[in-house]
Amino acid sequence: MSATTFAVENTLLRTATMSSLRLRGAYLTETKFECLRALRAPAFAIPFLLLPLVLYVLFGVFLAGSMSKGDPTISKIMFVNWSIFGIMGPGMFGFGMFVATERGQGLLTLKRALPMPPAAYLLSKIAMAVLFSAMVMVTLVVAALALGHPGFTAGQYAGVSLLAILGSAPFCAIGLFIGTLASAKSAPAFANLAYLPFMHLGGLFYPLPKSVQPIEFLSPAFYLDKLALRVIGAPSLDQLAMGETGPSSHVTPVLAVAVLAGVTLLFTALSIRRLARVG
Amino acid sequence: MSNECLAELSGVSKRYGSVVALDGMDLQVRPGELLSVLGPNGAGKSTAISLMLGLQQPDKGEARLLGQSPLTLEARRGVGVMMQDVALSPELRVHEQIELVASYYPDPLSPDDAMAMTHTTALGKRPYGKLSGGQKRQVQFAMAVVGRPRLMFLDEPTVGLDLSSREAMWAMLRELVHAGVSIVLTTHYLEEAEWLADRVVVLAKGRVIAAGTVSEIRAVVGHKRIACSTSLSPELIASWPSVQSVSLERGRLQIVAGDAEIVVKRLAVEDSDFRDLEVHRAGLAEAFTELIQEPAQVLIHESTQEVAS
């Protein structure tokens, strides 16, 4: 190939419009490489793919199993709660760290100068977070079937998995917002600053003391957990500690979905506004 | 679309707080030319390019790219870009980086062709993060070329390249221009601009202070330098008309003269044994230094430059 060939081709009448096939190709290529590079980044892929599995087996299967004295409720709740934990990380850190790095190191600016379809940037990252969430759910379901025996139906496994994957949306949006504010170096710290309180306030690991319960509502994980527990008809750890046996009557599915959708929309809108203004 | 300009800034001003980055700038990129944008740090080069690419919006005036707003995808689909200080995903391989950029364009080269053109085929399977600085520049060049753009913006493309890679890139740039591609080149290497540019614009303090061909810009420096070995005394030569200064360096006289021909003729008459004659006109570097010392004054107006309507 030489520039002469380039010249001949270059003089052909070319159009600046993309066929819908090529446009779809651009979205798919962006998504493919976003997923590939996340899978190839050991500092990202190893903790977020392995940690949920290891912690679920350790705490959700063995520790909870030895404490439950044959009652399957605890092992059911544990599966759901570690699923929620598992999908929070890829969304928050995937968006937070990658967006902050790409902003700080000029890649986002280059992509804005290039004719990348504008939605491809966010959609490819969402696809990456969905892929990681799905991989987490597959490992957790396999571990549950092999070791945990929570006694779910196939429909319940599918329902919890689907809800967990969809439920990563608000965490992606919050991660994106952190990515638009923080530098590449501070993004993991800021992401942790949100991730850790969300996790603990969500009531995922232990029943929260009564004094803390009034601020549980600040964590999106709290609502997602309530929604997912409803699929399997189990109470949350808080409720269990108070002797309840069924799903929460305070947090209705409509309220939970509204809060999660609201958080997603709010932080996505704030992020897009900031990206458009500051870049 | 206007055939006159591929990219254009008309009366563009841009401030960052109290700092004026561009002050009523007019700049045109014409079809099939390699335009080199020169200027000291802070002159407004990066801002001017950012505005043409739609990365920033002018406070006043208008930026056009391929006859459209630079914000439209259609306009940017005709443009290839190579920026400074961009860190691409280190995990992706070279051919993957190029394939990704190719996917944004309606009718790109194949990644293999783009790598062959830019001598990066051997790097294709290597992760980008493992490349040397010079190799990364070559890959970024391949990414700028792969979309078969009509217009390319290249910001310091040869930084970090070894001599042979730099010459290969220069040759490729000339070939691309020959093929009808317009190129906007920002560089700190004045020899690069001197060697490649069809036209040069010099910016200072957010304004175009000079624009023209390389020889027009060089002509800003009116004098020439004469070097020779002669038995005549420097004091004598300094008294001749048109001679501005004379100095003795390593046994040779260095004469700066407004009209070199007159001085050389007289040298030949008064010292028939004078040897080692060299006459240099000022290089672009010298002209550039002189130009930016007087940034307030518009020193050259292009005779061919059209007023933007």
XYZ file of C-alpha atoms in Angstrom:
588
model
C 0.000 0.000 0.000
C 1.376 3.363 -0.893
C 0.091 6.854 -0.839
C -0.502 6.598 -4.549
C -3.186 4.007 -3.915
C -4.461 6.282 -1.201
C -4.654 9.064 -3.786
C -6.605 7.071 -6.303
C -9.069 5.977 -3.667
C -9.138 9.405 -2.161
C -10.272 11.060 -5.338
C -13.305 8.801 -5.605
C -16.430 10.560 -4.596
C -16.870 9.586 -1.003
C -19.778 10.172 1.251
C -19.594 11.238 4.865
C -22.717 9.329 5.750
C -22.328 5.943 7.360
C -24.455 2.999 6.290
C -26.499 1.704 9.198
C -24.485 -1.497 8.956
C -21.189 0.358 9.437
C -22.691 2.469 12.208
C -23.776 -0.671 14.010
C -20.285 -2.009 13.371
C -18.790 1.054 15.089
C -20.869 0.435 18.221
C -20.007 -3.264 18.220
C -16.288 -2.662 17.686
C -16.190 -0.092 20.485
C -17.988 -2.547 22.772
C -15.767 -5.460 21.812
C -12.567 -3.580 22.561
C -13.919 -1.995 25.747
C -14.721 -5.486 27.080
C -11.411 -6.924 25.853
C -9.296 -4.287 27.460
C -11.177 -4.557 30.783
C -10.732 -8.343 30.737
C -7.024 -7.867 29.985
C -6.495 -5.362 32.818
C -5.537 -7.628 35.734
C -5.953 -4.882 38.331
C -9.593 -4.607 37.277
C -10.600 -8.076 36.119
C -9.082 -10.182 38.901
C -10.585 -8.407 41.918
C -14.007 -7.839 40.398
C -14.397 -11.328 38.957
C -12.801 -13.327 41.764
C -13.624 -11.381 44.912
C -17.422 -11.922 44.847
C -16.925 -15.656 44.292
C -14.278 -16.067 47.006
C -16.205 -13.998 49.551
C -19.505 -15.695 48.753
C -17.993 -19.155 49.194
C -16.170 -18.121 52.357
C -18.929 -16.175 54.107
C -22.124 -17.003 52.231
C -21.582 -20.740 51.995
C -19.256 -21.936 54.759
C -19.666 -19.364 57.526
C -23.392 -18.815 57.036
C -23.893 -22.555 56.554
C -22.323 -23.369 59.891
C -24.441 -20.712 61.636
C -27.808 -21.408 60.014
C -28.465 -24.775 61.702
C -30.301 -26.205 58.729
C -32.479 -23.135 58.039
C -32.103 -22.381 54.312
C -33.259 -18.752 54.703
C -29.780 -17.503 55.596
C -28.110 -19.221 52.670
C -30.777 -17.797 50.340
C -30.253 -14.283 51.643
C -26.478 -14.715 51.380
C -26.666 -15.635 47.703
C -28.740 -12.564 46.927
C -26.600 -10.212 49.017
C -23.266 -11.366 47.591
C -24.781 -11.054 44.121
C -25.566 -7.409 44.833
C -22.050 -6.929 46.193
C -20.641 -8.589 43.069
C -22.331 -6.300 40.574
C -21.542 -3.052 42.418
C -17.780 -3.161 41.757
C -17.591 -3.431 37.960
C -20.129 -0.620 37.563
C -18.640 1.824 40.039
C -14.963 1.131 39.452
C -15.263 0.288 35.759
C -16.834 3.631 35.024
C -15.055 5.605 37.749
C -11.518 4.501 37.023
C -11.702 4.143 33.264
C -13.504 7.429 32.628
C -11.181 9.336 34.980
C -8.113 7.820 33.318
C -9.370 8.467 29.810
C -10.254 12.041 30.688
C -6.907 12.679 32.345
C -4.783 11.060 29.674
C -6.369 12.688 26.651
C -8.095 9.615 25.213
C -11.547 11.094 25.706
C -10.446 14.280 23.921
C -9.069 12.242 21.023
C -12.320 10.289 20.791
C -14.296 13.523 20.768
C -12.167 14.766 17.881
C -12.602 11.490 16.027
C -15.950 10.646 14.443
C -16.842 8.132 17.155
C -20.651 7.879 17.379
C -21.314 9.920 20.534
C -23.325 7.288 22.370
C -20.729 4.575 21.701
C -18.522 5.699 24.564
C -21.139 5.188 27.266
C -22.873 2.230 25.654
C -19.624 0.282 25.336
C -18.867 0.864 29.006
C -22.376 -0.176 30.004
C -21.928 -3.337 27.938
C -18.618 -3.972 29.693
C -20.244 -3.578 33.127
C -23.103 -5.884 32.062
C -20.592 -8.477 30.829
C -18.681 -8.383 34.117
C -21.911 -8.531 36.140
C -23.084 -11.481 34.079
C -19.760 -13.263 34.593
C -19.994 -12.633 38.335
C -23.523 -14.046 38.390
C -22.483 -17.149 36.448
C -19.693 -17.881 38.939
C -22.002 -17.295 41.900
C -24.769 -19.504 40.477
C -22.261 -22.284 39.773
C -20.846 -21.965 43.301
C -24.362 -21.937 44.782
C -25.336 -25.053 42.855
C -22.126 -26.857 43.756
C -21.671 -25.794 47.367
C -24.363 -23.542 48.749
C -27.565 -25.400 47.911
C -29.890 -22.463 48.667
C -32.698 -24.453 47.049
C -33.758 -21.942 44.407
C -35.770 -22.814 41.353
C -34.181 -22.124 37.960
C -36.573 -19.193 37.647
C -35.365 -17.703 40.913
C -31.715 -18.001 39.855
C -32.580 -16.329 36.560
C -34.689 -13.654 38.276
C -32.026 -12.724 40.844
C -29.293 -12.743 38.156
C -31.275 -10.582 35.767
C -32.206 -8.148 38.502
C -28.602 -7.939 39.706
C -27.343 -7.249 36.181
C -30.013 -4.598 35.508
C -29.459 -3.269 39.002
C -25.847 -2.412 38.173
C -27.191 0.638 36.278
C -27.286 3.071 39.242
C -23.770 2.005 40.268
C -22.537 2.566 36.715
C -24.098 6.036 36.769
C -22.528 6.938 40.124
C -19.174 5.554 38.913
C -19.480 7.636 35.756
C -20.131 10.741 37.817
C -17.032 10.034 39.934
C -15.068 9.486 36.713
C -16.094 12.897 35.411
C -15.009 14.623 38.642
C -11.925 12.794 39.851
C -8.420 12.500 38.469
C -7.113 9.104 37.400
C -5.201 8.801 40.665
C -8.002 9.851 42.997
C -10.840 8.015 41.221
C -10.329 4.664 43.019
C -10.294 6.480 46.378
C -13.489 8.396 45.587
C -15.131 5.251 44.215
C -14.281 3.467 47.479
C -15.671 6.379 49.428
C -19.055 5.645 47.878
C -18.687 1.881 47.413
C -17.896 0.958 51.019
C -20.737 2.941 52.683
C -23.183 1.729 50.007
C -22.165 -1.842 50.756
C -22.453 -1.571 54.511
C -25.543 0.651 54.587
C -27.195 -1.686 52.107
C -27.386 -4.223 54.927
C -25.704 -6.834 52.756
C -23.428 -8.439 55.329
C -25.016 -8.115 58.758
C -28.184 -6.734 60.327
C -27.665 -3.040 60.807
C -28.108 -1.691 64.334
C -31.340 0.251 64.851
C -29.441 3.522 65.182
C -28.101 3.210 61.626
C -31.315 2.033 59.997
C -32.705 5.561 59.416
C -29.887 6.236 56.915
C -30.060 2.901 55.092
C -32.175 4.563 52.446
C -29.079 6.478 51.270
C -27.634 3.366 49.695
C -28.928 2.204 46.298
C -27.782 -1.278 47.352
C -30.459 -1.212 50.049
C -33.245 -0.899 47.458
C -31.738 -3.370 45.015
C -31.340 -5.889 47.824
C -34.984 -5.508 48.860
C -36.072 -5.969 45.265
C -33.950 -9.068 44.720
C -35.007 -10.642 48.017
C -38.592 -10.274 46.870
C -37.835 -12.600 43.933
C -36.998 -15.380 46.388
C -39.555 -14.328 49.004
C -36.997 -13.802 51.754
C -36.609 -11.059 54.366
C -33.518 -8.860 54.595
C -30.930 -9.481 57.297
C -32.364 -6.560 59.292
C -35.861 -7.993 59.164
C -34.611 -11.459 59.963
C -32.927 -10.084 63.066
C -36.265 -8.621 64.107
C -37.960 -11.973 63.631
C -39.723 -11.262 60.326
C -39.882 -14.040 57.766
C -41.228 -12.418 54.597
C -40.118 -9.622 52.223
C -40.184 -6.034 53.428
C -43.541 -4.311 53.398
C -41.984 -0.828 53.811
C -39.991 -0.834 50.591
C -42.449 -1.657 47.845
C -41.131 -2.811 44.443
C -42.434 0.390 42.864
C -40.535 2.541 45.350
C -37.345 0.503 44.909
C -37.482 0.638 41.105
C -38.291 4.361 41.193
C -35.323 5.123 43.455
C -32.881 3.021 41.421
C -34.089 4.503 38.125
C -34.013 7.998 39.618
C -30.417 7.606 40.833
C -29.399 6.265 37.429
C -31.001 9.125 35.533
C -29.794 11.830 37.916
C -26.132 10.806 37.885
C -26.118 10.062 34.158
C -27.569 13.499 33.439
C -25.088 15.221 35.783
C -22.197 13.341 34.181
C -23.210 14.063 30.607
C -23.627 17.726 31.482
C -20.176 17.806 33.024
C -18.547 15.904 30.175
C -20.094 18.296 27.676
C -18.915 21.341 29.632
C -15.522 20.305 30.899
C -14.599 17.163 28.960
C -19.367 22.808 0.788
C -16.985 25.571 -0.058
C -14.065 24.391 -2.176
C -11.901 27.181 -0.897
C -11.204 26.017 2.615
C -11.183 22.667 4.338
C -11.057 24.248 7.759
C -11.496 27.837 8.718
C -11.495 30.165 11.684
C -13.157 33.517 11.001
C -12.646 36.297 13.494
C -12.399 33.814 16.323
C -11.745 34.926 19.878
C -11.377 32.664 22.861
C -10.626 33.550 26.469
C -9.808 31.386 29.463
C -10.786 33.599 32.360
C -8.639 36.688 31.984
C -6.218 35.056 29.545
C -6.887 35.803 25.879
C -5.973 32.640 23.971
C -7.185 33.764 20.546
C -7.797 37.351 19.583
C -9.857 37.706 16.406
C -8.004 34.990 14.546
C -8.523 34.250 10.860
C -7.037 31.013 9.635
C -7.724 28.955 6.534
C -6.641 25.502 5.503
C -6.740 25.156 1.732
C -7.167 22.021 -0.355
C -4.048 19.951 -0.894
C -1.681 22.007 1.194
C 0.513 21.221 4.141
C 0.018 24.132 6.462
C 2.422 24.454 9.339
C 1.203 26.379 12.366
C 4.121 27.798 14.314
C 4.326 29.910 17.400
C 5.945 30.092 20.800
C 4.338 28.303 23.751
C 1.049 29.944 24.650
C 0.665 31.521 21.214
C -2.711 29.856 20.697
C -1.768 26.937 18.434
C -3.532 24.260 20.475
C -6.593 26.427 21.030
C -6.847 27.167 17.308
C -6.683 23.458 16.461
C -9.169 22.559 19.232
C -11.652 25.063 17.837
C -11.297 23.721 14.305
C -11.914 20.204 15.643
C -14.941 21.298 17.666
C -13.332 20.362 20.997
C -13.998 23.894 22.211
C -16.398 26.609 21.182
C -15.327 30.118 20.180
C -16.500 33.027 22.333
C -16.738 35.110 19.184
C -16.451 34.324 15.486
C -16.964 31.020 13.730
C -15.122 27.753 13.169
C -15.912 25.620 10.116
C -14.670 22.154 9.271
C -15.216 20.791 5.753
C -17.881 23.428 5.269
C -19.856 22.431 8.349
C -19.895 22.962 12.055
C -17.009 20.983 13.562
C -19.526 19.500 15.984
C -21.171 17.410 13.271
C -20.063 13.818 12.841
C -20.211 14.290 9.061
C -17.481 16.922 9.235
C -15.266 14.883 11.531
C -15.603 11.812 9.289
C -13.364 13.601 6.803
C -10.664 14.304 9.364
C -7.743 12.323 10.771
C -6.175 13.408 14.040
C -2.894 12.825 15.818
C -2.695 14.532 19.195
C 0.088 15.063 21.654
C 0.095 13.405 25.071
C -2.644 10.871 24.451
C -2.431 7.612 26.363
C -4.326 4.919 24.477
C -5.535 1.795 26.272
C -2.295 -0.100 26.973
C -4.081 -3.464 26.953
C -5.214 -3.278 23.329
C -2.933 -4.516 20.586
C -1.767 -2.201 17.830
C -3.997 -3.669 15.115
C -6.951 -3.496 17.514
C -6.364 0.216 18.162
C -6.305 0.844 14.428
C -9.347 -1.354 13.790
C -11.271 0.583 16.440
C -10.541 3.961 14.839
C -11.267 2.557 11.370
C -14.749 1.559 12.567
C -15.663 5.243 13.052
C -15.235 6.103 9.345
C -17.572 5.403 6.429
C -14.951 4.133 4.011
C -11.638 3.459 5.755
C -8.479 1.678 4.706
C -8.083 -1.807 6.084
C -6.000 -1.781 9.279
C -3.392 -3.885 7.433
C -3.082 -1.261 4.695
C -2.818 1.547 7.240
C -0.070 -0.342 9.079
C 1.781 -1.044 5.828
C 1.652 2.644 4.876
C 3.027 3.734 8.210
C 5.618 0.961 8.613
C 3.899 -0.436 11.702
C 2.978 -3.898 10.373
C 5.621 -5.548 12.558
C 4.041 -3.981 15.654
C 0.507 -5.205 14.831
C 0.211 -7.927 17.449
C 1.997 -6.118 20.263
C 0.097 -4.561 23.157
C 0.181 -0.786 22.797
C 1.447 -0.358 26.372
C 4.658 -2.257 25.542
C 5.714 0.066 22.703
C 8.441 2.705 22.860
C 7.493 6.386 22.637
C 8.485 6.573 18.972
C 6.566 3.419 18.102
C 3.473 4.842 19.796
C 3.734 7.944 17.602
C 3.917 5.750 14.494
C 0.823 3.826 15.598
C -1.021 7.092 16.245
C -0.048 8.162 12.748
C -1.561 4.941 11.392
C -4.732 5.775 13.345
C -4.810 9.246 11.766
C -4.454 7.788 8.280
C -6.788 4.792 8.491
C -10.029 6.738 7.954
C -8.794 8.013 4.566
C -9.301 11.612 5.693
C -9.301 14.611 3.390
C -7.780 16.692 6.139
C -5.338 15.684 8.855
C -4.392 17.509 12.039
C -0.986 16.397 13.257
C 0.344 17.794 16.520
C 4.093 17.261 16.904
C 3.965 14.008 14.935
C 7.684 13.239 14.960
C 8.498 13.778 18.638
C 10.420 10.760 19.910
C 11.050 9.271 16.463
C 14.521 8.160 15.453
C 16.035 9.701 12.353
C 14.995 7.033 9.862
C 11.425 6.828 11.204
C 11.175 10.596 11.081
C 12.331 10.705 7.484
C 9.887 7.933 6.607
C 7.054 9.922 8.177
C 8.109 13.077 6.347
C 8.123 11.177 3.057
C 4.680 9.764 3.823
C 3.347 13.245 4.636
C 4.631 14.598 1.335
C 3.029 11.658 -0.480
C -0.284 12.248 1.269
C -0.242 15.917 0.286
C 0.650 14.898 -3.244
C -2.378 12.599 -3.161
C -4.593 15.570 -2.351
C -4.820 15.366 1.434
C -4.557 18.634 3.345
C -2.451 18.560 6.476
C -2.260 20.959 9.393
C 1.039 20.409 11.162
C 2.004 21.934 14.470
C 5.626 21.439 15.332
C 8.464 22.860 17.354
C 10.985 21.528 14.836
C 11.365 24.449 12.476
C 13.418 22.343 10.085
C 10.393 20.060 9.850
C 8.155 22.962 8.846
C 10.860 24.270 6.500
C 11.175 20.908 4.813
C 7.476 20.011 4.579
C 5.248 23.060 4.604
C 3.639 24.599 1.558
C 2.506 27.432 3.738
C 3.362 28.621 7.221
C 1.362 30.682 9.672
C 3.107 32.138 12.665
C 0.987 32.828 15.735
C 1.816 35.001 18.688
C -0.452 36.153 21.485
C -3.520 34.657 19.860
C -3.081 36.379 16.499
C -1.660 35.447 13.115
C 1.453 37.606 12.835
C 2.726 36.190 9.583
C 1.480 33.860 6.888
C 3.014 32.797 3.621
C 5.219 30.256 1.899
C 8.430 29.238 3.613
C 10.452 31.535 1.342
C 8.086 34.439 1.966
C 8.509 33.961 5.701
C 12.277 33.591 5.370
C 12.365 36.831 3.433
C 11.271 38.605 6.604
C 14.915 38.511 7.506
C 16.321 40.915 4.933
C 19.992 40.144 5.352
C 22.169 37.270 4.215
C 25.217 35.704 5.780
C 28.488 35.498 3.896
C 31.358 33.367 5.131
C 34.818 33.386 3.510
C 38.545 33.334 4.114
C 40.262 36.520 2.998
C 43.366 38.576 3.702
C 41.270 41.751 3.945
C 40.794 43.125 7.444
C 37.394 42.886 9.123
C 37.523 46.619 9.856
C 37.885 47.417 6.166
C 34.987 45.201 5.134
C 32.818 46.624 7.897
C 33.206 50.054 6.281
C 31.741 48.873 2.941
C 28.191 49.792 1.973
C 25.443 47.256 2.763
C 27.590 45.426 5.355
C 25.844 45.282 8.714
C 28.409 43.411 10.778
C 31.648 41.477 10.459
C 33.149 38.971 12.825
C 36.014 36.523 12.751
C 35.074 32.970 13.685
C 37.595 30.133 13.545
C 39.718 31.961 11.016
C 36.820 32.794 8.677
C 35.072 36.057 8.309
C 31.351 36.080 8.938
C 29.691 38.985 7.184
C 26.044 39.967 7.584
C 24.933 42.055 4.627
C 21.748 43.497 3.242
C 22.833 42.938 -0.347
C 25.152 39.949 -0.493
C 25.844 40.232 -4.222
C 27.436 43.704 -3.955
C 29.676 42.558 -1.116
C 30.770 39.378 -2.917
C 31.615 41.342 -6.095
C 33.752 43.788 -4.122
C 35.467 40.942 -2.269
C 36.430 39.441 -5.604
C 37.800 42.755 -6.821
C 39.788 43.678 -3.708
C 41.067 40.181 -2.839
C 41.357 37.878 -5.818
C 42.580 35.106 -3.453
C 39.497 34.962 -1.250
C 38.362 31.357 -0.643
C 35.711 29.123 0.954
C 32.828 31.359 -0.007
C 29.408 30.500 1.384
C 26.296 32.657 1.152
C 23.272 31.786 3.260
C 19.944 33.407 3.333
C 18.132 33.344 6.643
C 16.470 30.077 7.594
C 12.945 29.691 8.892
C 14.311 29.473 12.424
C 15.954 32.867 12.118
C 12.840 34.394 10.585
C 10.709 32.844 13.299
C 12.889 34.280 16.041
C 12.746 37.700 14.449
C 8.979 37.522 13.954
C 8.064 36.565 17.466
C 10.218 39.314 18.888
C 7.802 41.812 17.387
C 4.501 40.123 17.921
C 2.364 43.241 17.863
C 3.236 44.088 14.317
C 1.700 42.352 11.359
C 4.747 41.779 9.264
C 3.496 39.889 6.287
C 0.198 39.876 4.550
C -0.325 37.227 1.974
C -1.161 38.705 -1.375
C -3.305 35.686 -2.173
C -5.182 35.592 1.090
C -8.863 36.132 0.638
C -11.024 37.956 3.037
C -13.502 35.534 4.554
C -16.974 36.519 3.620
